Structure formats: structure tokens, C-alpha cells
Short mmCIF file of C-alpha atoms in Angstrom, two decimals:
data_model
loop_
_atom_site.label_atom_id
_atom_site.label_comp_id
_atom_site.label_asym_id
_atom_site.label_seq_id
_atom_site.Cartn_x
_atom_site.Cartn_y
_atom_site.Cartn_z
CA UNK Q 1 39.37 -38.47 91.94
CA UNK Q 2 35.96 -40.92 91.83
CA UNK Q 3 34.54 -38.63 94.60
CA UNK Q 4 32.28 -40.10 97.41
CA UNK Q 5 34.40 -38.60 100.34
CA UNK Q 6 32.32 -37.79 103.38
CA UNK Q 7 33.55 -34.01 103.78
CA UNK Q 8 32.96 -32.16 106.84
CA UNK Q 9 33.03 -28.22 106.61
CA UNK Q 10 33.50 -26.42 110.12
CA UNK Q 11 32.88 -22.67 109.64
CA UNK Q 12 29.67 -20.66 111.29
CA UNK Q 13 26.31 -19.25 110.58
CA UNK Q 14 24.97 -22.08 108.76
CA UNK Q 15 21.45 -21.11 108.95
CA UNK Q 16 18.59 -24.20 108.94
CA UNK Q 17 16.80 -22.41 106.29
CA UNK Q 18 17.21 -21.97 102.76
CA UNK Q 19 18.60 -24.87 100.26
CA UNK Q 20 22.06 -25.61 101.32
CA UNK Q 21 24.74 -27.77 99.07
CA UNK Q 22 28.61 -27.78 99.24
CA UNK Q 23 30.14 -26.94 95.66
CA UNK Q 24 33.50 -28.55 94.34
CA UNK Q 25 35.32 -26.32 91.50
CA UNK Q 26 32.18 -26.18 89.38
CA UNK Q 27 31.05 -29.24 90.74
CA UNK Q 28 27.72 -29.00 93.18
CA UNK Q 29 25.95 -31.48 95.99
CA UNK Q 30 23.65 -31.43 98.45
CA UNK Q 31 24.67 -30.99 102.02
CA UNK Q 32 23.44 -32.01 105.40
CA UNK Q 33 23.59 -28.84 107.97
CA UNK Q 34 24.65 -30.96 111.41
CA UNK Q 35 24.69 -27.63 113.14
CA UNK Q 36 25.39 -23.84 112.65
CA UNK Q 37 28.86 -24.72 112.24
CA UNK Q 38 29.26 -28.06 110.63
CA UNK Q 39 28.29 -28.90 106.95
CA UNK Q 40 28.41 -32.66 105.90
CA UNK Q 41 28.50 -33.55 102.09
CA UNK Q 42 29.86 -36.24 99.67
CA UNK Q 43 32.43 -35.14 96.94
CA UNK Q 44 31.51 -35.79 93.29
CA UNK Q 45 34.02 -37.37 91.04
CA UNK Q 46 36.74 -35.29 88.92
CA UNK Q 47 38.07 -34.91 85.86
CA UNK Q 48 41.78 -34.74 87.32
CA UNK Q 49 43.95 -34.44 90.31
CA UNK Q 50 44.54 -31.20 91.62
CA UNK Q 51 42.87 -29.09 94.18
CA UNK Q 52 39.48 -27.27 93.66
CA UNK Q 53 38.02 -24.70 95.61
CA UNK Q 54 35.27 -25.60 98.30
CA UNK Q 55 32.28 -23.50 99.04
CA UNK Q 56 29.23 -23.74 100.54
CA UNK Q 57 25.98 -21.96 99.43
CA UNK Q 58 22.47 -21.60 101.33
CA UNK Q 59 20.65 -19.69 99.22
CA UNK Q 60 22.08 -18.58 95.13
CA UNK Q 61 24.33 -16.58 95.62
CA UNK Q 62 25.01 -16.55 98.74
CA UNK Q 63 28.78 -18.52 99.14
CA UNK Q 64 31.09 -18.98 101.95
CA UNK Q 65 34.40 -18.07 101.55
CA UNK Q 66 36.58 -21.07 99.75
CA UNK Q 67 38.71 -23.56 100.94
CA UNK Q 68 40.96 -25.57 99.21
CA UNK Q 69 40.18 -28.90 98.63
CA UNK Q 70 42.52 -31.75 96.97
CA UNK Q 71 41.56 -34.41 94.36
CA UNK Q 72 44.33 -37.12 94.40
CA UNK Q 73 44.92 -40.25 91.94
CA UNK Q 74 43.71 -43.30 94.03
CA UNK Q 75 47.26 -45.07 95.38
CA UNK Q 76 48.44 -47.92 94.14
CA UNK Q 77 50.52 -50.92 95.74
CA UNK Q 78 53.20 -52.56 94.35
CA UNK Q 79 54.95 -55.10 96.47
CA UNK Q 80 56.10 -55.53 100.34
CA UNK Q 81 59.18 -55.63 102.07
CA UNK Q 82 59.55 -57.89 103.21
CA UNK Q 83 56.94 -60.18 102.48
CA UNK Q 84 56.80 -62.33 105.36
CA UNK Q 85 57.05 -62.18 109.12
CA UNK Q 86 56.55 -63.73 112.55
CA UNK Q 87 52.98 -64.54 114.12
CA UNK Q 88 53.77 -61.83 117.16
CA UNK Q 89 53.82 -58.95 114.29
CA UNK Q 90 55.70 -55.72 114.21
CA UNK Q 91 57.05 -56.74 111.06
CA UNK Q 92 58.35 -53.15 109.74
CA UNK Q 93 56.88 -52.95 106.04
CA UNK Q 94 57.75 -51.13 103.26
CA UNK Q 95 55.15 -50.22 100.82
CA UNK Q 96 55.98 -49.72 97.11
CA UNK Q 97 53.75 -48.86 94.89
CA UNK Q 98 52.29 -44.95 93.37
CA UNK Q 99 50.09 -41.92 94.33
CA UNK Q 100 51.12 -42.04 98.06
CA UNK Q 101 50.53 -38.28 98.86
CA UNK Q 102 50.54 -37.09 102.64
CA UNK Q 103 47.60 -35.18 103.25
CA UNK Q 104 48.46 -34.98 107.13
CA UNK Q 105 49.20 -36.38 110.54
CA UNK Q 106 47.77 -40.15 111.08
CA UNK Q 107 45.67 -39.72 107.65
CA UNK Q 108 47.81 -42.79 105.82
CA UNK Q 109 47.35 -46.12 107.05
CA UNK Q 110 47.80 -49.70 106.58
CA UNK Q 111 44.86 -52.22 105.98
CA UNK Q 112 45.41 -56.01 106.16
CA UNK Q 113 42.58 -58.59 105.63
CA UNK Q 114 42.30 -62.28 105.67
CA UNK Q 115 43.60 -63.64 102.63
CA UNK Q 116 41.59 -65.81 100.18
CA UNK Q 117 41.40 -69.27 102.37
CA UNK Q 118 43.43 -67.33 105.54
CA UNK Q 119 41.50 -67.33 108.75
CA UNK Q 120 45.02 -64.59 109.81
CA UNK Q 121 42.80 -62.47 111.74
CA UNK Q 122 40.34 -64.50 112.87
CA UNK Q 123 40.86 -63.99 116.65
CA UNK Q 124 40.66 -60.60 116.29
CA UNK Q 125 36.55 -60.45 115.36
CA UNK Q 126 37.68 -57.83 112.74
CA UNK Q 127 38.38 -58.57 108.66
CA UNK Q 128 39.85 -55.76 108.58
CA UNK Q 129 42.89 -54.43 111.01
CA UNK Q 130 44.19 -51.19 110.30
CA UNK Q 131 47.79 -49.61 111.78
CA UNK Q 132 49.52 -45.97 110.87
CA UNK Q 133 51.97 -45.69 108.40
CA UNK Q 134 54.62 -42.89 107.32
CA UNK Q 135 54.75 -41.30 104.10
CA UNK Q 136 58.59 -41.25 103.12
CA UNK Q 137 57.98 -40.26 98.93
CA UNK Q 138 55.02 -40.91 96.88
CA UNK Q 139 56.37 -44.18 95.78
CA UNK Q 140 57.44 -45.33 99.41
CA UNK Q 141 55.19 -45.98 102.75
CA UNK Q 142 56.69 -47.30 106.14
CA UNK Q 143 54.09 -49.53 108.46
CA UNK Q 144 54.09 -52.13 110.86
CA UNK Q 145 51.97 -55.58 110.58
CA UNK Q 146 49.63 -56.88 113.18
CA UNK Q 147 50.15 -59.29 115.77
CA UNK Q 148 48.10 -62.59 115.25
CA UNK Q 149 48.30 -63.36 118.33
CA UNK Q 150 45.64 -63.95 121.25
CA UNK Q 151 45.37 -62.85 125.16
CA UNK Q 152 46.94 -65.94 125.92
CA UNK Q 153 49.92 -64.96 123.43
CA UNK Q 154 48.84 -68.20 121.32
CA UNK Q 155 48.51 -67.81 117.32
CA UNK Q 156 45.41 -69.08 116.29
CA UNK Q 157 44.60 -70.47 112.67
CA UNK Q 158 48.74 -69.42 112.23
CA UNK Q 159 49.36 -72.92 109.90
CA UNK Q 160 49.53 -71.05 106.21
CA UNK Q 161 48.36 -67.25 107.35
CA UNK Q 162 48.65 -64.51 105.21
CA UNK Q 163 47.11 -61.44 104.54
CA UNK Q 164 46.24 -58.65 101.86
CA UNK Q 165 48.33 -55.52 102.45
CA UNK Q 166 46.18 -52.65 101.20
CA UNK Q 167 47.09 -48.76 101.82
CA UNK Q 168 44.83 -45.69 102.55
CA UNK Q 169 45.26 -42.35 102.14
CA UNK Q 170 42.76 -40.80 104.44
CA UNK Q 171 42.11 -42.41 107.34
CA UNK Q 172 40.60 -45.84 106.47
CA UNK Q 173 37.47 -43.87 104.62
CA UNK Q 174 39.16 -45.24 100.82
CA UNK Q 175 41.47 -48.00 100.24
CA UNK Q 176 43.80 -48.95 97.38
CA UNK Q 177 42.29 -51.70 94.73
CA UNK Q 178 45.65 -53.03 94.49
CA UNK Q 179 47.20 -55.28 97.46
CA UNK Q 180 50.12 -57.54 98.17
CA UNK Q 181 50.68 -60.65 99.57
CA UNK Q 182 52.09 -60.89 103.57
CA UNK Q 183 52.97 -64.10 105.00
CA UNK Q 184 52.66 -65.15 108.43
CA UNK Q 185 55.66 -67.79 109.90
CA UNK Q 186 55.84 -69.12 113.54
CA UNK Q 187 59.02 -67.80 115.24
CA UNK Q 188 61.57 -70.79 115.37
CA UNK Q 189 63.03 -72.18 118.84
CA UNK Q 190 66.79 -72.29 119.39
CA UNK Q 191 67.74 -75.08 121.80
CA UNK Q 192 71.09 -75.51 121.28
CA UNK Q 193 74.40 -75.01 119.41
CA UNK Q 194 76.75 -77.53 118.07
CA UNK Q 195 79.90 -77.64 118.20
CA UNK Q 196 79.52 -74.55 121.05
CA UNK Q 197 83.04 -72.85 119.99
CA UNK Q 198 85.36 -72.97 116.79
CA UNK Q 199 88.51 -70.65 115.72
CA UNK Q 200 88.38 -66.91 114.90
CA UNK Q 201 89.14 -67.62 111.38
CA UNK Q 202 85.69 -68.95 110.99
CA UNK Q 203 84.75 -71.97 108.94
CA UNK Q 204 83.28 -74.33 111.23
CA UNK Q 205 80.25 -75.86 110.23
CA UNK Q 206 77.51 -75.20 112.83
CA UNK Q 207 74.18 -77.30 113.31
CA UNK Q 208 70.73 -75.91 115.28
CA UNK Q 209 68.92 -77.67 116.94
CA UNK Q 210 65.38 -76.74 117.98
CA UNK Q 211 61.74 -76.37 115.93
CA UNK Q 212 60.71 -74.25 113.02
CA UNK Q 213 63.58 -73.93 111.27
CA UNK Q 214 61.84 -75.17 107.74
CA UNK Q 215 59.16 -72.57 107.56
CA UNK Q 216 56.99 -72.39 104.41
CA UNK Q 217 56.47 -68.55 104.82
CA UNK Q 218 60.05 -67.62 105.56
CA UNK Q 219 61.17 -65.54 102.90
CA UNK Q 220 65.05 -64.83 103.70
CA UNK Q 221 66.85 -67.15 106.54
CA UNK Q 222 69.71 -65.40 107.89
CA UNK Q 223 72.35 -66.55 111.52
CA UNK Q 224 73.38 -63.68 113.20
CA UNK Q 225 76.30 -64.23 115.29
CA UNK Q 226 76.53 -61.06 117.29
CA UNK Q 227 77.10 -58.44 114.39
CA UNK Q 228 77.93 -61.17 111.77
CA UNK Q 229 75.45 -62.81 108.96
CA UNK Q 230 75.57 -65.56 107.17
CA UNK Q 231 73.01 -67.64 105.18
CA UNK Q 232 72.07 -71.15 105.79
CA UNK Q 233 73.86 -73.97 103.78
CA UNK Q 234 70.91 -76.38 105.20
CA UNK Q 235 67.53 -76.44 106.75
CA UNK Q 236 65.26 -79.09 107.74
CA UNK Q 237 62.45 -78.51 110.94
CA UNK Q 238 64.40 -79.21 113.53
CA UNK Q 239 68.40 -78.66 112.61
CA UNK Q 240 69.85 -75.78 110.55
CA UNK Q 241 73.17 -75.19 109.38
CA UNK Q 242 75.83 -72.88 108.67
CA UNK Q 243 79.17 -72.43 108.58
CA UNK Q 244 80.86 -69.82 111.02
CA UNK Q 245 82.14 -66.19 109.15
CA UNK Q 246 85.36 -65.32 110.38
CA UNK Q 247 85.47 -62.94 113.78
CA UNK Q 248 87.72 -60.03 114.20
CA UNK Q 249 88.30 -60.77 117.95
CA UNK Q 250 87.60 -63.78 120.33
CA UNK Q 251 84.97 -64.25 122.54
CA UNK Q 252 81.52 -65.33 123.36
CA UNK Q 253 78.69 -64.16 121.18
CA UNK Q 254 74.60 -64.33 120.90
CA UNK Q 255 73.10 -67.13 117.83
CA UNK Q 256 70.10 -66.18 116.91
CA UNK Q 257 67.85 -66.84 113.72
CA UNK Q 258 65.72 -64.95 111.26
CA UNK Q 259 63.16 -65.99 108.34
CA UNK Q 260 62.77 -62.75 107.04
CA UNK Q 261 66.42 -61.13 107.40
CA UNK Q 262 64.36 -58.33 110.31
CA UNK Q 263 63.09 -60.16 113.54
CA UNK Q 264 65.50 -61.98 115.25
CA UNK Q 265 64.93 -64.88 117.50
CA UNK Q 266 65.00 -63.99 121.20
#
């Protein structure tokens, strides 16, 4: 609705003379004739959302057909889901927040940016890094996070990362005022299990041992043994423990950790 959208018309016999301008509802600006078939102009702000009809006029009276052409409330975000996630990225977001509205394929998008004191992205030569996202409802978008890390498949500046999680609508050209917080954690290092076995019934206490186990970005610890969860009962760096859920059967089965309840250690 504030305007200021670069809009490109593709129609034909756009003549070079006369005084040509592109004309939103009742709403008229100048245009830029790129060729006899392109038209290039800015869209003024709007009262409301809704669509308008486009047209575009070289001499008075003289209009093109209309097109339809959609003002939409600027989107809003709410929170993240979750809010943290491992320095390699593909963290699988989900946006909440208001105004998502689809306006078609590979239009919405994701923006994340250095936060305030966060050199996140700093390998990358780019404030800005930008990845698709899926519409699911106007209150709900689906998008993956970055990867910090470099060619060498080392996280640079990782210690206290986090970014600004920003949404747009169309592309990258507008992005949402409102942002939430991401937080960057490096993945922790399983080295081994003890004790290595207990009973079916569960109950044994389990300990860790490895690196990364205390991270200050991890934002929900979870075991998985095979299909079974559990949550910590204690964490320090280098140990973490947990006491074994009972198991339907018996048999040997994959330990592996998670800070943010998603990615799984390998």
C-alpha cells in the first residue's frame, strides 16, 4: 500500500512519442518506455488494499486495455520456529506473523541480516542473504536458514551469531519492518556413550561425552534414541545426561543429539 514498486508492463505498440505515464485506479505516474513493448513505472501509494486497475496512456485519452493490479498491507513478522539452529543451516523455519499473501511462484522469500553486533554472514560478502519460502496461510510462511559456513566447511565469526529474520512478499524488491531473532549454535560432537546398554524397561541414567553440549543458542535439547525422545536431566560442555525411556523391543539403536528439537547430530 505505500507504493514505490518498480512495475513493468509488457504489452505492444508503445510508441516513443507522445507523453506516456502508467495510471493506478485514479492514481497517475510517469513512465519510462524501455521499448515498444515494455513500460517501466513506480506505483504511488494507496488508500487501501485491494486491487486497482492498471493502464497505460500515451497521449489523453488514449489507454491500454487494464490489468489488474494488487495493493497489499505490508507483512508483518511475528516470531520463528524455531529460533535457533546449527552453523551448517537448513534450519526449516516457520514464520508467524500477518499479511502473508501469495502473489505467485518464487515471489515470497526469506531475508536474514547480521544482527546488531553479529558478524553471521560475514563470509558471505553479502548483509543481506535471501532464500524462497512457501506461503501455507496468511499468518504462516515455511523457509529454510542459511548456511554460515565457508568453502572450507569452517564457521567463521560463529561464537554468538544470530541474525534478523525478515520476510518479502515480492521478490526481495520490499521487506517487512518487523523481524525476529535467529540464533546460530555449533553442532555438538558425540564421542561416546556410557554405560553402552541398559534394560528394555528403560531408566538407566546415560552420560555423553563429547563437545558442545552447553550451547548458549540452543533453544530445545532433545536425545533421540532411534524413534524415542527424551529431554536432558543435565548438561555441561562436554557430558550430557539422560535417563533411558523405556523400548518396546531389544536391540541396538542410533544416540544422537539436538539443540533445537529439528537437526539431529550425525
Amino acid at each position: 500500500m505505500a507504493g514505490g514498486t518498480k512495475v513493468k508492463v509488457v504489452g505492444s505498440n508503445f510508441s516513443s512519442n507522445g507523453n506516456i505515464t502508467c495510471r493506478f485506479g485514479e492514481n497517475t505516474v510517469p513512465a519510462k518506455r524501455l521499448s515498444s513493448s515494455e513500460v517501466e513505472c513506480i506505483s504511488p501509494p494507496a488508500a487501501q488494499a485491494g486491487e486497482v486497475e492498471l493502464t497505460v496512456q500515451l497521449f489523453t485519452g488514449l489507454d491500454s486495455a487494464a490489468v489488474p493490479f494488487l495493493y497489499y498491507n505490508d507483512p508483518e513478522v511475528q516470531k520463528v520456529d524455531p529460533p535457533c539452529g546449527p552453523t551448517y543451516g537448513y534450519t526449516q523455519l516457520a514464520v508467524t506473523g500477518l499479511n502473508f499473501v501469495d502473489l505467485g511462484r518464487d515471489e515470497a522469500m526469506c531475508a536474514f541480516r547480521n544482527g546488531k553486533d553479529s558478524k553471521a554472514l560475514s563470509h558471505t560478502g553479502h548483509s543481506v542473504i535471501m532464500t524462497n519460502a512457501t506461503i501455507i496461510s496468511q499468518t504462516l510462511i515455511i523457509c529454510d536458514t542459511p548456511s554460515l559456513l565457508n568453502k572450507q566447511g569452517y564457521a567463521v565469526d560463529a561464537e554468538g551469531a544470530w541474525v534478523e529474520v525478515t520476510v518479502s512478499l515480492d521478490g526481495g524488491n520490499h521487506m517487512s519492518n518487523s523481524s525476529a531473532r535467529f540464533d546460530y549454535y555449533a553442532d555438538p560432537v558425540i564421542k561416546s556413550v556410557d554405560p553402552p546398554l541398559g534394560p528394555i524397561k528403560g531408566g538407566t541414567l546415560v552420560t555423553l561425552n563429547g563437545t558442545g553440549f552447553e550451547a548458549k543458542a540452543a533453544c530445545k535439547s532433545v536425545v533421540r534414541l532411534g524413534v524415542l525422545e527424551v529431554t536432558p536431566s543435565s548438561i555441561t560442555n562436554n557430558t550430557l545426561q539422560f535417563r533411558a525411556p523405556e523400548s518396546p523391543i531389544p536391540g541396538t539403536t542410533v544416540v544422537s543429539v539436538s539443540h533445537n528439537s529439528q537437526q539431529f547430530t550425525k
